[in-house]
Tab-separated table of N, CA and C in Angstrom:
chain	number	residue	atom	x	y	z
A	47	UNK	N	2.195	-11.191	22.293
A	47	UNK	CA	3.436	-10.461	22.409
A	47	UNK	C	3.971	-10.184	21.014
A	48	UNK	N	4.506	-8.882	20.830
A	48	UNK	CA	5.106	-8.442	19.339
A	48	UNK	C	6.748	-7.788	19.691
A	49	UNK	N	7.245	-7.550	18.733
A	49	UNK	CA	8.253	-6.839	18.765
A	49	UNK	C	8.471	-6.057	17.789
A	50	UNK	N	9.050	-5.306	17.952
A	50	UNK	CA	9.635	-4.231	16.718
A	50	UNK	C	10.802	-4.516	16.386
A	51	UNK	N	10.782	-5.100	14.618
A	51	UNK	CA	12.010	-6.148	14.335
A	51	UNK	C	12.308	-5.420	13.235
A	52	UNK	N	13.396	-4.757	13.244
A	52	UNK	CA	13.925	-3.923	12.034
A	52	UNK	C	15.522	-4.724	11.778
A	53	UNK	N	16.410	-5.029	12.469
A	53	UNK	CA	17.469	-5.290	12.228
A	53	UNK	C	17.493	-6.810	12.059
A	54	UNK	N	18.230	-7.549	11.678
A	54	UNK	CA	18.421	-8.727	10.971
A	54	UNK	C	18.215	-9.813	12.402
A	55	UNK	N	19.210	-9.324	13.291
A	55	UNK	CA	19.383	-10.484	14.862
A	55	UNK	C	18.113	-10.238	15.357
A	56	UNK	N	17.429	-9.362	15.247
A	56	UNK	CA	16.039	-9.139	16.090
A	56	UNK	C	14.826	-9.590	15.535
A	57	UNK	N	14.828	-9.488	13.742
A	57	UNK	CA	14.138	-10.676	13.022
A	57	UNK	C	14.432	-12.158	13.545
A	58	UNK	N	15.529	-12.385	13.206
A	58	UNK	CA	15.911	-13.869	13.408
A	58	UNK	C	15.302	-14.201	15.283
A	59	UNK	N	15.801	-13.453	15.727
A	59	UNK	CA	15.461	-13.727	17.309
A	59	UNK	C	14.124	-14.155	17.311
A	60	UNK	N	12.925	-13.073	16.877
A	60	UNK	CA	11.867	-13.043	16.548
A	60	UNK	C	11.332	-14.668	15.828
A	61	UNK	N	11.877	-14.706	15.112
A	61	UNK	CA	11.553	-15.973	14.259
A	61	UNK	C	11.979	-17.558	14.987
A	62	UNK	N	12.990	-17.813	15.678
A	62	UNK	CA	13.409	-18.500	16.349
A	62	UNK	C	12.399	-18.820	17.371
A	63	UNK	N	11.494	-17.562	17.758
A	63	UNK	CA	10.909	-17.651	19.112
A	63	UNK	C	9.734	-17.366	18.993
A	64	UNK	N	9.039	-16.977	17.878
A	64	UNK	CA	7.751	-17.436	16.953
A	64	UNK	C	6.833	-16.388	17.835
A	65	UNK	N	7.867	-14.868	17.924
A	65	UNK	CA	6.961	-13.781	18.407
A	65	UNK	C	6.970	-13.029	17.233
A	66	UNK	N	5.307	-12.492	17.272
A	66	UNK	CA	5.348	-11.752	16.054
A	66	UNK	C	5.491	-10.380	16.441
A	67	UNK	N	5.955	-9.787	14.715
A	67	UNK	CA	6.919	-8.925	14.567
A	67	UNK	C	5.848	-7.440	14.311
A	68	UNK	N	6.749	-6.676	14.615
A	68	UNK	CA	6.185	-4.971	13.881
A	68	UNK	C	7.392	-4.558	13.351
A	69	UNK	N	6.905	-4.660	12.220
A	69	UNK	CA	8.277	-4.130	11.362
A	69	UNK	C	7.412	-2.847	10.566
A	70	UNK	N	9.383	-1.902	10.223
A	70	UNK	CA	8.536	-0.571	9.629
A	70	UNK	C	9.005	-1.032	8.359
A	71	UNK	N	7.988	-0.042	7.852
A	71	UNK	CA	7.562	-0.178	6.159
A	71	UNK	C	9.135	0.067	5.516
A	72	UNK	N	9.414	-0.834	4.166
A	72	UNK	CA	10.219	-0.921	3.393
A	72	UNK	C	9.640	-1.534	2.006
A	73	UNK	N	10.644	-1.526	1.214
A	73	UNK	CA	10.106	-2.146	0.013
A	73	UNK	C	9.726	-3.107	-0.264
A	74	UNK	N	8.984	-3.862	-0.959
A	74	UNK	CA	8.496	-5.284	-1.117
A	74	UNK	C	9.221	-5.825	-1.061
A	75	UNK	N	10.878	-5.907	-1.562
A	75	UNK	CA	11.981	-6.750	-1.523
A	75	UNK	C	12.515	-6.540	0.081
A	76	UNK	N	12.131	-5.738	1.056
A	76	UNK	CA	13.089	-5.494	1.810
A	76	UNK	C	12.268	-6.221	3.059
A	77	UNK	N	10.785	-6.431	3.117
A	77	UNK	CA	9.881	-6.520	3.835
A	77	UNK	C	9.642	-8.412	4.052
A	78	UNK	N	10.089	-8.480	1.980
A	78	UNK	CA	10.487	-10.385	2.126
A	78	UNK	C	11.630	-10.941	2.603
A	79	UNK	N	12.405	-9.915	2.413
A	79	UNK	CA	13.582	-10.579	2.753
A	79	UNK	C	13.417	-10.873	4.881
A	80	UNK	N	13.147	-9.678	5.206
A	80	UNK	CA	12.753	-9.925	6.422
A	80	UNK	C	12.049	-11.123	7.171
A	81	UNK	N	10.970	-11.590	6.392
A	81	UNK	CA	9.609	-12.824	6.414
A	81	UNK	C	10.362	-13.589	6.272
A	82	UNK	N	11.108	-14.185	5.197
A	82	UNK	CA	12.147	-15.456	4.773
A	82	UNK	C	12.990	-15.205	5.657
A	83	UNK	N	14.266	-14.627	6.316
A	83	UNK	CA	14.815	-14.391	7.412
A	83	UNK	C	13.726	-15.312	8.779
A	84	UNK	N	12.983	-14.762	9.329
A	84	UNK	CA	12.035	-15.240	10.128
A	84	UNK	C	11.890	-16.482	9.997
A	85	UNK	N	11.003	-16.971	8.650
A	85	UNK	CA	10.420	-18.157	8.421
A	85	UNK	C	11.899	-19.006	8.962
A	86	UNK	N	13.114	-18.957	8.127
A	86	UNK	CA	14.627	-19.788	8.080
A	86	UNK	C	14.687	-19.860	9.734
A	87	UNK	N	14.736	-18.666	10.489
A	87	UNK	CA	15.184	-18.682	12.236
A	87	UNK	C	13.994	-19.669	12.618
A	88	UNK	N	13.028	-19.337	11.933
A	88	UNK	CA	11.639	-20.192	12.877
A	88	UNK	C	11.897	-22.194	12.605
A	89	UNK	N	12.114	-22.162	11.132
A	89	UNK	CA	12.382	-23.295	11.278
A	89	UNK	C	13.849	-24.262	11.681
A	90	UNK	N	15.026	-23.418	11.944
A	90	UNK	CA	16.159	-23.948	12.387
A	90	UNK	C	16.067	-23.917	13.741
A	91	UNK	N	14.433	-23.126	14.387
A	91	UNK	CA	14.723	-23.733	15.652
A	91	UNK	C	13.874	-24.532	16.487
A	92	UNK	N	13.522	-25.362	15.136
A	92	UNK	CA	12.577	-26.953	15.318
A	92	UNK	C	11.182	-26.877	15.035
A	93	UNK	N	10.729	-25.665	15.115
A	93	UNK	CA	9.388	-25.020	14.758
A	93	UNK	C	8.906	-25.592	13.968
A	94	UNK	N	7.553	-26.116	13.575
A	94	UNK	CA	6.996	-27.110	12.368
A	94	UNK	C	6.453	-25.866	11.411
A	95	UNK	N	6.490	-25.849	10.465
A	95	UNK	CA	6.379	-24.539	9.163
A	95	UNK	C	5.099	-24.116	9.511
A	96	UNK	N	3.821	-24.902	9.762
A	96	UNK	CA	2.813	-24.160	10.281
A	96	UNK	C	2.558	-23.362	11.180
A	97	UNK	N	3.465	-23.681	12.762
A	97	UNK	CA	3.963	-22.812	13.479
A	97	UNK	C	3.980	-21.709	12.745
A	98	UNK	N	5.437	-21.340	12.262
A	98	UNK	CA	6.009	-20.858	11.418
A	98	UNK	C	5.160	-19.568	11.207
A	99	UNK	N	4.171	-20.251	10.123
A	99	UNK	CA	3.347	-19.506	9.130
A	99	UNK	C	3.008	-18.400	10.320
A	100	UNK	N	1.770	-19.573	10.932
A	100	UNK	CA	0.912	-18.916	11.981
A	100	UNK	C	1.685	-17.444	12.685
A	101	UNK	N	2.269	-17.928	13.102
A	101	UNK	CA	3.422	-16.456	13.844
A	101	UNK	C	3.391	-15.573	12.884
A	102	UNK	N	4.326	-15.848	11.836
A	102	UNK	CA	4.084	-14.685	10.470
A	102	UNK	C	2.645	-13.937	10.222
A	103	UNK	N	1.550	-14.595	10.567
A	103	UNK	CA	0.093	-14.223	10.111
A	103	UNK	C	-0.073	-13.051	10.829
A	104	UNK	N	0.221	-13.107	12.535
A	104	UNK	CA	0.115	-12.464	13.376
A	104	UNK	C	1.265	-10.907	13.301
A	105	UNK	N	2.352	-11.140	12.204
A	105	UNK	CA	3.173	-9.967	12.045
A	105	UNK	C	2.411	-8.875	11.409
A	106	UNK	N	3.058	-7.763	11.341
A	106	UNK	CA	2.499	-6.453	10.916
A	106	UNK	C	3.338	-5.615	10.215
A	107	UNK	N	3.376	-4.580	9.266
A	107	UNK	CA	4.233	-3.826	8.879
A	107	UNK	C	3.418	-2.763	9.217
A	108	UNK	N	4.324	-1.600	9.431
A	108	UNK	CA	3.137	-0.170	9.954
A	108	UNK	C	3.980	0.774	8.393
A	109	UNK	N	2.568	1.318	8.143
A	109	UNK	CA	2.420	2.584	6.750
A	109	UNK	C	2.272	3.796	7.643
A	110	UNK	N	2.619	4.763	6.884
A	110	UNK	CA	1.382	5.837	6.925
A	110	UNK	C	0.885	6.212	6.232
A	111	UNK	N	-0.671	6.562	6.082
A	111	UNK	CA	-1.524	6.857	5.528
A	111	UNK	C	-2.192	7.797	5.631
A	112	UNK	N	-2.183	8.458	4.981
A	112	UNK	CA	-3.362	9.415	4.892
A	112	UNK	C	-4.816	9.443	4.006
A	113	UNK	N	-6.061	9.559	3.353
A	113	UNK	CA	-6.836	10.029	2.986
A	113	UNK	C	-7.763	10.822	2.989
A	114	UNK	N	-7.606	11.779	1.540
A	114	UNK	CA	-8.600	12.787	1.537
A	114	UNK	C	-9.535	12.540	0.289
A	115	UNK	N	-10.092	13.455	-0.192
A	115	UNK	CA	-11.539	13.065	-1.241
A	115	UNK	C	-10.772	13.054	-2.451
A	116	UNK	N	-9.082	13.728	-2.454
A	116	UNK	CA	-8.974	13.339	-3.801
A	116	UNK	C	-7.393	13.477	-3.640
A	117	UNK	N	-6.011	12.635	-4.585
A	117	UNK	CA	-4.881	12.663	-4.265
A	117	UNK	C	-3.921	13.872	-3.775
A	118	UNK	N	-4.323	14.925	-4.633
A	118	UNK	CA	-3.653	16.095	-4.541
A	118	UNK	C	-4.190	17.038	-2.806
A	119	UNK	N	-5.076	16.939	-2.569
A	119	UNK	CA	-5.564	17.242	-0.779
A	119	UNK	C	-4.615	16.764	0.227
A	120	UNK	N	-4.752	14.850	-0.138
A	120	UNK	CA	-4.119	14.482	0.354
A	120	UNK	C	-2.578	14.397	0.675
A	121	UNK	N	-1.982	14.646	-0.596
A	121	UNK	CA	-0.475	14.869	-0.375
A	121	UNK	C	0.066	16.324	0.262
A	122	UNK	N	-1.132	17.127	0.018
A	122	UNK	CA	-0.715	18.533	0.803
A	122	UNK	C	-0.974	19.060	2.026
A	123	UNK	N	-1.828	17.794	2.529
A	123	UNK	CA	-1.934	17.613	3.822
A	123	UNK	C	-0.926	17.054	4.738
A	124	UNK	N	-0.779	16.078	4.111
A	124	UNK	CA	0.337	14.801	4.983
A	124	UNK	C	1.525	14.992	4.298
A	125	UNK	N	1.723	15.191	2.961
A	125	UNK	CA	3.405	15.560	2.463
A	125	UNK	C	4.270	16.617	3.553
A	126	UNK	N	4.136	17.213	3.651
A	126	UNK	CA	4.721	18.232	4.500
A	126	UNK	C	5.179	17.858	6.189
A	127	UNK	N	3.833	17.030	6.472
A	127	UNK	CA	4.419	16.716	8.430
A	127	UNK	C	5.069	15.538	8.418
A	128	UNK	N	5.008	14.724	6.786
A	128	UNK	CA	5.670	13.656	7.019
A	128	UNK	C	7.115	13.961	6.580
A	129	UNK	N	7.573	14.991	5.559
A	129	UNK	CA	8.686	15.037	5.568
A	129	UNK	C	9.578	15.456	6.682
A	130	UNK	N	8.856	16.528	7.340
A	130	UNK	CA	9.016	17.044	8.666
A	130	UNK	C	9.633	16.104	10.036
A	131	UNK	N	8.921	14.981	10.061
A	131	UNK	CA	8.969	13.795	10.966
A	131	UNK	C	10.269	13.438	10.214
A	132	UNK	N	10.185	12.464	9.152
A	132	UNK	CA	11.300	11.483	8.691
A	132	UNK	C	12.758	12.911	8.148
A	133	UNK	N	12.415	14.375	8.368
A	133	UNK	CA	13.648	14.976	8.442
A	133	UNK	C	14.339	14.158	9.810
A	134	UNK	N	14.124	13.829	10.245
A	134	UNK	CA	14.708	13.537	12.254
A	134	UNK	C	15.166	12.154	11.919
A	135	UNK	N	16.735	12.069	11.594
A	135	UNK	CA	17.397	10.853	11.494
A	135	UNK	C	17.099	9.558	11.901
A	136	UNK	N	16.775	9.527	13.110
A	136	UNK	CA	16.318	8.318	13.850
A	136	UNK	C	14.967	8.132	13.247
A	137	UNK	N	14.114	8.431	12.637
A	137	UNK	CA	12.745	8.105	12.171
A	137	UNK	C	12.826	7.779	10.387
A	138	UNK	N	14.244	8.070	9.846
A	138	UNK	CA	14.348	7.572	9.299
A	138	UNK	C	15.023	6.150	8.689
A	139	UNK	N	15.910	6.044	10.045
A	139	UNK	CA	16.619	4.617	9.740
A	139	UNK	C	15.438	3.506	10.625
A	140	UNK	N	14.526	4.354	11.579
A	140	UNK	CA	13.504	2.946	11.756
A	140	UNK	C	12.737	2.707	10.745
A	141	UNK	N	12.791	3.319	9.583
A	141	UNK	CA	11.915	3.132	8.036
A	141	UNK	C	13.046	3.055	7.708
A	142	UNK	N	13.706	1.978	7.559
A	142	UNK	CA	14.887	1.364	6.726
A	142	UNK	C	15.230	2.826	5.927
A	143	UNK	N	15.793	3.819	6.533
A	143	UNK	CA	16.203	5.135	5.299
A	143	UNK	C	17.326	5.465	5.566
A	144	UNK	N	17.893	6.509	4.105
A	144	UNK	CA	19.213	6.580	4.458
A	144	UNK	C	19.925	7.578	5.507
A	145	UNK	N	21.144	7.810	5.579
A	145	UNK	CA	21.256	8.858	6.951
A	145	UNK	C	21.240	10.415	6.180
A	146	UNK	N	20.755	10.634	5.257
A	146	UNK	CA	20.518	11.897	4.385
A	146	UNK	C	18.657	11.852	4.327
A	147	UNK	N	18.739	13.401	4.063
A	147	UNK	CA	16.927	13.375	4.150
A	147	UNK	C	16.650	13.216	2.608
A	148	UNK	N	15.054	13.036	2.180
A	148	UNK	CA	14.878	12.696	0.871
A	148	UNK	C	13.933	13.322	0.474
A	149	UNK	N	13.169	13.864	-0.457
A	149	UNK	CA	11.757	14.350	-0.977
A	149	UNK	C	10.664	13.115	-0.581
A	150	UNK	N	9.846	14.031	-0.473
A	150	UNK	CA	8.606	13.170	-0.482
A	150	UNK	C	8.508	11.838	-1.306
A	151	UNK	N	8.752	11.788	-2.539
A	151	UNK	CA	8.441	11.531	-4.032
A	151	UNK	C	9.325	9.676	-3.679
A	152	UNK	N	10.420	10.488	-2.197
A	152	UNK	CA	11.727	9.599	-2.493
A	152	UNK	C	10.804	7.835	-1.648
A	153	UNK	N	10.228	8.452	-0.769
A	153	UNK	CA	9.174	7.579	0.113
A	153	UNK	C	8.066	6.907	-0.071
A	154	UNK	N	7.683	7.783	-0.824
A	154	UNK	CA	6.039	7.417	-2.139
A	154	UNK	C	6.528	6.317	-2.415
A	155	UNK	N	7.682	6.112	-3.723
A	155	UNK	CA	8.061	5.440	-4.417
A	155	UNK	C	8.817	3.769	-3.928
A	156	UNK	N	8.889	4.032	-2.436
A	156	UNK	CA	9.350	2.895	-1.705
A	156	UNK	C	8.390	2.179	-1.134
A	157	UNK	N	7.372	2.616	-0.861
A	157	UNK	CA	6.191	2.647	-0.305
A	157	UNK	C	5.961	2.829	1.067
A	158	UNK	N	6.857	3.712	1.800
A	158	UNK	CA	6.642	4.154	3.082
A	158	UNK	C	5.150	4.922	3.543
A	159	UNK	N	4.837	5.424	2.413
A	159	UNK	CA	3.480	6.386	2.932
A	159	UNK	C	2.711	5.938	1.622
A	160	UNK	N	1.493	5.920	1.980
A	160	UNK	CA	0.286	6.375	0.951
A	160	UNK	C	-0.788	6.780	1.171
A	161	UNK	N	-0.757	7.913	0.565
A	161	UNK	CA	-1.165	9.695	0.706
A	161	UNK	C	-1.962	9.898	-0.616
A	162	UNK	N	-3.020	9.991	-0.618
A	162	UNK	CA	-4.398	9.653	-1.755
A	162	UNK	C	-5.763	9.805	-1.491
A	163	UNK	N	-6.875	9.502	-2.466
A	163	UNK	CA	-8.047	9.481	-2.149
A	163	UNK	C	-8.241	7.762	-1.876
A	164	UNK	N	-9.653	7.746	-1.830
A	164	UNK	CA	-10.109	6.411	-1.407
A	164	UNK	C	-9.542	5.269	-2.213
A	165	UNK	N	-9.588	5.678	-3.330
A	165	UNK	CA	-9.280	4.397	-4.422
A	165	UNK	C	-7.451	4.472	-4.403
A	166	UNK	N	-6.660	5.483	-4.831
A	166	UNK	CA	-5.436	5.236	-4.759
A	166	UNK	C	-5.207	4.464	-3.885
A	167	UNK	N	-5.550	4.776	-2.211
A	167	UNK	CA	-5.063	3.970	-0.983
A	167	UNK	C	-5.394	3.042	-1.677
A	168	UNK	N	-6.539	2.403	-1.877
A	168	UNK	CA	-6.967	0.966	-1.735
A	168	UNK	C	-5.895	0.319	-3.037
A	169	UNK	N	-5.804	0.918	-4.077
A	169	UNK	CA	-4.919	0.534	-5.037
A	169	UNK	C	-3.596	0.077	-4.204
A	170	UNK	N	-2.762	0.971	-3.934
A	170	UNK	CA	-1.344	0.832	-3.400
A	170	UNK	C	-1.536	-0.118	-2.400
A	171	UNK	N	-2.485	-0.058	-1.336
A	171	UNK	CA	-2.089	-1.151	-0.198
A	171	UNK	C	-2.890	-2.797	-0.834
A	172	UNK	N	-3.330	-2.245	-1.424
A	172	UNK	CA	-3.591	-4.272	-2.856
A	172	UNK	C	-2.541	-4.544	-3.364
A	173	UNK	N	-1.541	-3.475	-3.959
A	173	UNK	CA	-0.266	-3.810	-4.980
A	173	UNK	C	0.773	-4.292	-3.849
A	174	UNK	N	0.848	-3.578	-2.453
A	174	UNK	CA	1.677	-3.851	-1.361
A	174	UNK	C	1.374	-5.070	-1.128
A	175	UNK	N	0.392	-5.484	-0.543
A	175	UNK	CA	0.087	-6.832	0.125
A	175	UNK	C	0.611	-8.019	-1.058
A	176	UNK	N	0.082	-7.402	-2.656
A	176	UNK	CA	0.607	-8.946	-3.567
A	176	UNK	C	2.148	-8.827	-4.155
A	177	UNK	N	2.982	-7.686	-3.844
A	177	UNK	CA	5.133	-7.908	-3.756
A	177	UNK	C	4.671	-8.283	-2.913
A	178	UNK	N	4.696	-7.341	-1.706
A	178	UNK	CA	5.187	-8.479	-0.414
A	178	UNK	C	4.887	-9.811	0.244
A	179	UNK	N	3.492	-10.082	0.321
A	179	UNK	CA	2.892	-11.005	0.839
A	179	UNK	C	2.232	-10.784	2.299
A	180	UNK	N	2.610	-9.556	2.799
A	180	UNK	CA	2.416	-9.178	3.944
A	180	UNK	C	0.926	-8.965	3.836
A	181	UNK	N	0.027	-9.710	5.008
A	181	UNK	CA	-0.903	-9.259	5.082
A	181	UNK	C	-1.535	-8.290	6.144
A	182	UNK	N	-1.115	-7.961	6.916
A	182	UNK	CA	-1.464	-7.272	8.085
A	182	UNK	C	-0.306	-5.880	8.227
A	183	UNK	N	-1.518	-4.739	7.867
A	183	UNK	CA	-1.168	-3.517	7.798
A	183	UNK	C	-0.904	-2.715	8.614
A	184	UNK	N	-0.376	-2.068	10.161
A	184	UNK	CA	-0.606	-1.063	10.611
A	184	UNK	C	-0.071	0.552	9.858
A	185	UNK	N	-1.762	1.176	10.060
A	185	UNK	CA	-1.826	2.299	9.122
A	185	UNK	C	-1.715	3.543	10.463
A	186	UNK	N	-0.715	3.929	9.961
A	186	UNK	CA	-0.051	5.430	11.066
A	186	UNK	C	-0.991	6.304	10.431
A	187	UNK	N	-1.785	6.685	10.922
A	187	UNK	CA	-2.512	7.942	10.113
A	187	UNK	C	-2.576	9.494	10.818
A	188	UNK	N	-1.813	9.478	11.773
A	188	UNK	CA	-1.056	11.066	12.480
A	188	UNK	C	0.320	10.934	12.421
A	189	UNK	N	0.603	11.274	11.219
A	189	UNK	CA	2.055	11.441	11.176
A	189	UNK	C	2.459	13.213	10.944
A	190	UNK	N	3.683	13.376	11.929
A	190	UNK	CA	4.211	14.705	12.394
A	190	UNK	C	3.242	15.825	12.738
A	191	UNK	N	1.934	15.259	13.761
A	191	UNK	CA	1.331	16.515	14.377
A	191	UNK	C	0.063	17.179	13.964
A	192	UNK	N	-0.425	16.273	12.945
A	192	UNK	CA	-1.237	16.447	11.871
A	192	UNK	C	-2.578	17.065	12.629
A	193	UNK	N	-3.453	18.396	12.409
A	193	UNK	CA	-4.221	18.463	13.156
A	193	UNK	C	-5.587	17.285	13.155
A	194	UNK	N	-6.158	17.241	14.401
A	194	UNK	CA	-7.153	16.034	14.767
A	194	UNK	C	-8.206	16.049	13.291
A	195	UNK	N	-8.605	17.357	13.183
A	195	UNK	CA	-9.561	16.755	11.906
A	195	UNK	C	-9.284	16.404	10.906
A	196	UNK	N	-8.015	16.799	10.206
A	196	UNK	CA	-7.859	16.059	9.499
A	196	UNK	C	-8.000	14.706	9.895
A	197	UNK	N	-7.206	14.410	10.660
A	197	UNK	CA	-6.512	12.529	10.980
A	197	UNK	C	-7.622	12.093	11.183
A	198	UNK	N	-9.055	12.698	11.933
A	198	UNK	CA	-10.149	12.081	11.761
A	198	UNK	C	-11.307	12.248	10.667
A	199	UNK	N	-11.098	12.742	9.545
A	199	UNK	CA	-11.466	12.837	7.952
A	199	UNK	C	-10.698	11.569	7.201
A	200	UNK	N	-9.490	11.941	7.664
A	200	UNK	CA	-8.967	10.732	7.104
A	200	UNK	C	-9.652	9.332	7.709
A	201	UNK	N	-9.432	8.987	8.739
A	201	UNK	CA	-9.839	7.710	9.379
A	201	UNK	C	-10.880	7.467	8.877
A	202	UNK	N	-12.227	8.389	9.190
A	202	UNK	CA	-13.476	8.297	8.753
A	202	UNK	C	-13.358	7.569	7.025
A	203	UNK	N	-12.846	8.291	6.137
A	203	UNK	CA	-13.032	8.102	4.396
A	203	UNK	C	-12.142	6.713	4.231
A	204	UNK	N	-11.184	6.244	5.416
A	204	UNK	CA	-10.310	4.709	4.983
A	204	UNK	C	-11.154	3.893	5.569
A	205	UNK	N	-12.430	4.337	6.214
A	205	UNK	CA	-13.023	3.342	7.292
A	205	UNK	C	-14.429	3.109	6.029
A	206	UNK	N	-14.681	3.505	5.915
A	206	UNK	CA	-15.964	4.101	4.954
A	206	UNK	C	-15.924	2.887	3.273
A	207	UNK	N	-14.304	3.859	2.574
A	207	UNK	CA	-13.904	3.841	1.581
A	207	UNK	C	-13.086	2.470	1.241
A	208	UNK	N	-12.049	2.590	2.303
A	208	UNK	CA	-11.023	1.795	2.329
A	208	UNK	C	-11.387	0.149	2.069
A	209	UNK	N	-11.483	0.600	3.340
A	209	UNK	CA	-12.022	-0.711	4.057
A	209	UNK	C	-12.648	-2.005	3.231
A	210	UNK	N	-13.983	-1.450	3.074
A	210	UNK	CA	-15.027	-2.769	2.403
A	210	UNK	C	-13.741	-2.843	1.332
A	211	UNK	N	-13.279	-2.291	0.457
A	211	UNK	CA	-12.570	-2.875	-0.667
A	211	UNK	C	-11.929	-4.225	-0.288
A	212	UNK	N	-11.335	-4.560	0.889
A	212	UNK	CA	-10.375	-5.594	1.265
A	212	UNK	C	-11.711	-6.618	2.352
A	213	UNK	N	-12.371	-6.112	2.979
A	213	UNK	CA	-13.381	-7.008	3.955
A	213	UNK	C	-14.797	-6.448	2.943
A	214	UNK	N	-15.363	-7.072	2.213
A	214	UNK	CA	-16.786	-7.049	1.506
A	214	UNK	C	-17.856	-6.802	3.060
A	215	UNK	N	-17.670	-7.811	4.043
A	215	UNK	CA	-18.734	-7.923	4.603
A	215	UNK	C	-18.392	-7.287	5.812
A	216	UNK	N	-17.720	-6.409	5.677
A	216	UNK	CA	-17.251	-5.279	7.378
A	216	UNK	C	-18.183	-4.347	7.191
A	217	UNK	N	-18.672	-3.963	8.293
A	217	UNK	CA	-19.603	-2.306	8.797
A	217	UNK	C	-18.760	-1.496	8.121
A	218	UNK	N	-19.957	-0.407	7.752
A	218	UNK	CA	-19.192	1.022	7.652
A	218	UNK	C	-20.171	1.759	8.680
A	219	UNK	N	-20.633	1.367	9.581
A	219	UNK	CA	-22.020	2.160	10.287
A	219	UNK	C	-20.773	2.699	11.513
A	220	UNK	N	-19.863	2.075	11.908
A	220	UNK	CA	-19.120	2.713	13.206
A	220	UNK	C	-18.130	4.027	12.464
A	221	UNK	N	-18.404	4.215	11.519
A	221	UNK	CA	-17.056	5.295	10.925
A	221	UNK	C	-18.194	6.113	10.305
């Protein structure tokens, strides 16, 4: 069982009750503060820290991602349907955003999306995982409508590319 824990009582709830979480992408500071929130509810409510952990292991933050063969493809692929999407208020306050829309550049830089070739992704979601600590990624890779081949070019080159960078000994024969 998971939940989608964006607001502070629904972390803590979450943590208290040692269900793990789907939280949307925010900044490394915004993503710990969330985890420490959790960890504090998990252990004020008798939970032994390994508990604790364990539950946390099982949490997720969801990205979106895109990849193409080289950065600039990629951002002119997915820049556009993603600004498109997070124009729509409600898709931006479930990505911790403000109630005004922002440039692309404004999301990059928070790390809501990463939109690249093989190596950038793998760069940014290595630099993500060591701020935050978060290890478990869900990667949105159809964001705002995106046609199928792309999203399956993409999948294919993070499955291929991505991937072994973080698992050495994973297949690339199913992608």
């Amino acid at each position: 069982l998971y939940i989608a824990a964006g607001s502070p009582s629904t972390v803590e709830w979450a943590g208290a009750h040692l269900v793990g979480m789907l939280s949307a992408s925010g900044s490394p500071a915004n993503i710990r503060a969330k985890w420490d929130a959790y960890r504090q509810a998990g252990l004020a409510a008798g939970h032994p820290a390994e508990a604790v952990e364990e539950a946390l292991g099982r949490s997720w933050v969801v990205k979106h991602i895109h990849v193409a063969e080289d950065d600039e493809t990629a951002v002119a692929e997915a820049g556009p349907r993603f600004i498109w999407y997070f124009n729509l208020m409600a898709n931006r306050r479930m990505f911790d955003g403000p109630n005004n829309t922002q440039p692309l550049e404004w999301w990059q830089e928070r790390g809501a999306c990463y939109f690249g070739s093989p190596e950038t992704v793998a760069a940014k979601l290595q630099a993500w995982h060591e701020a935050s600590g978060v290890t478990n990624t869900l990667c949105w890779m159809n964001t705002g409508g995106m046609p199928t081949a792309q999203v399956l070019d993409s999948v294919r080159l993070f499955g291929q590319q991505v991937i072994p960078r973080f698992a050495p000994r994973a297949t690339t024969e199913r992608f």
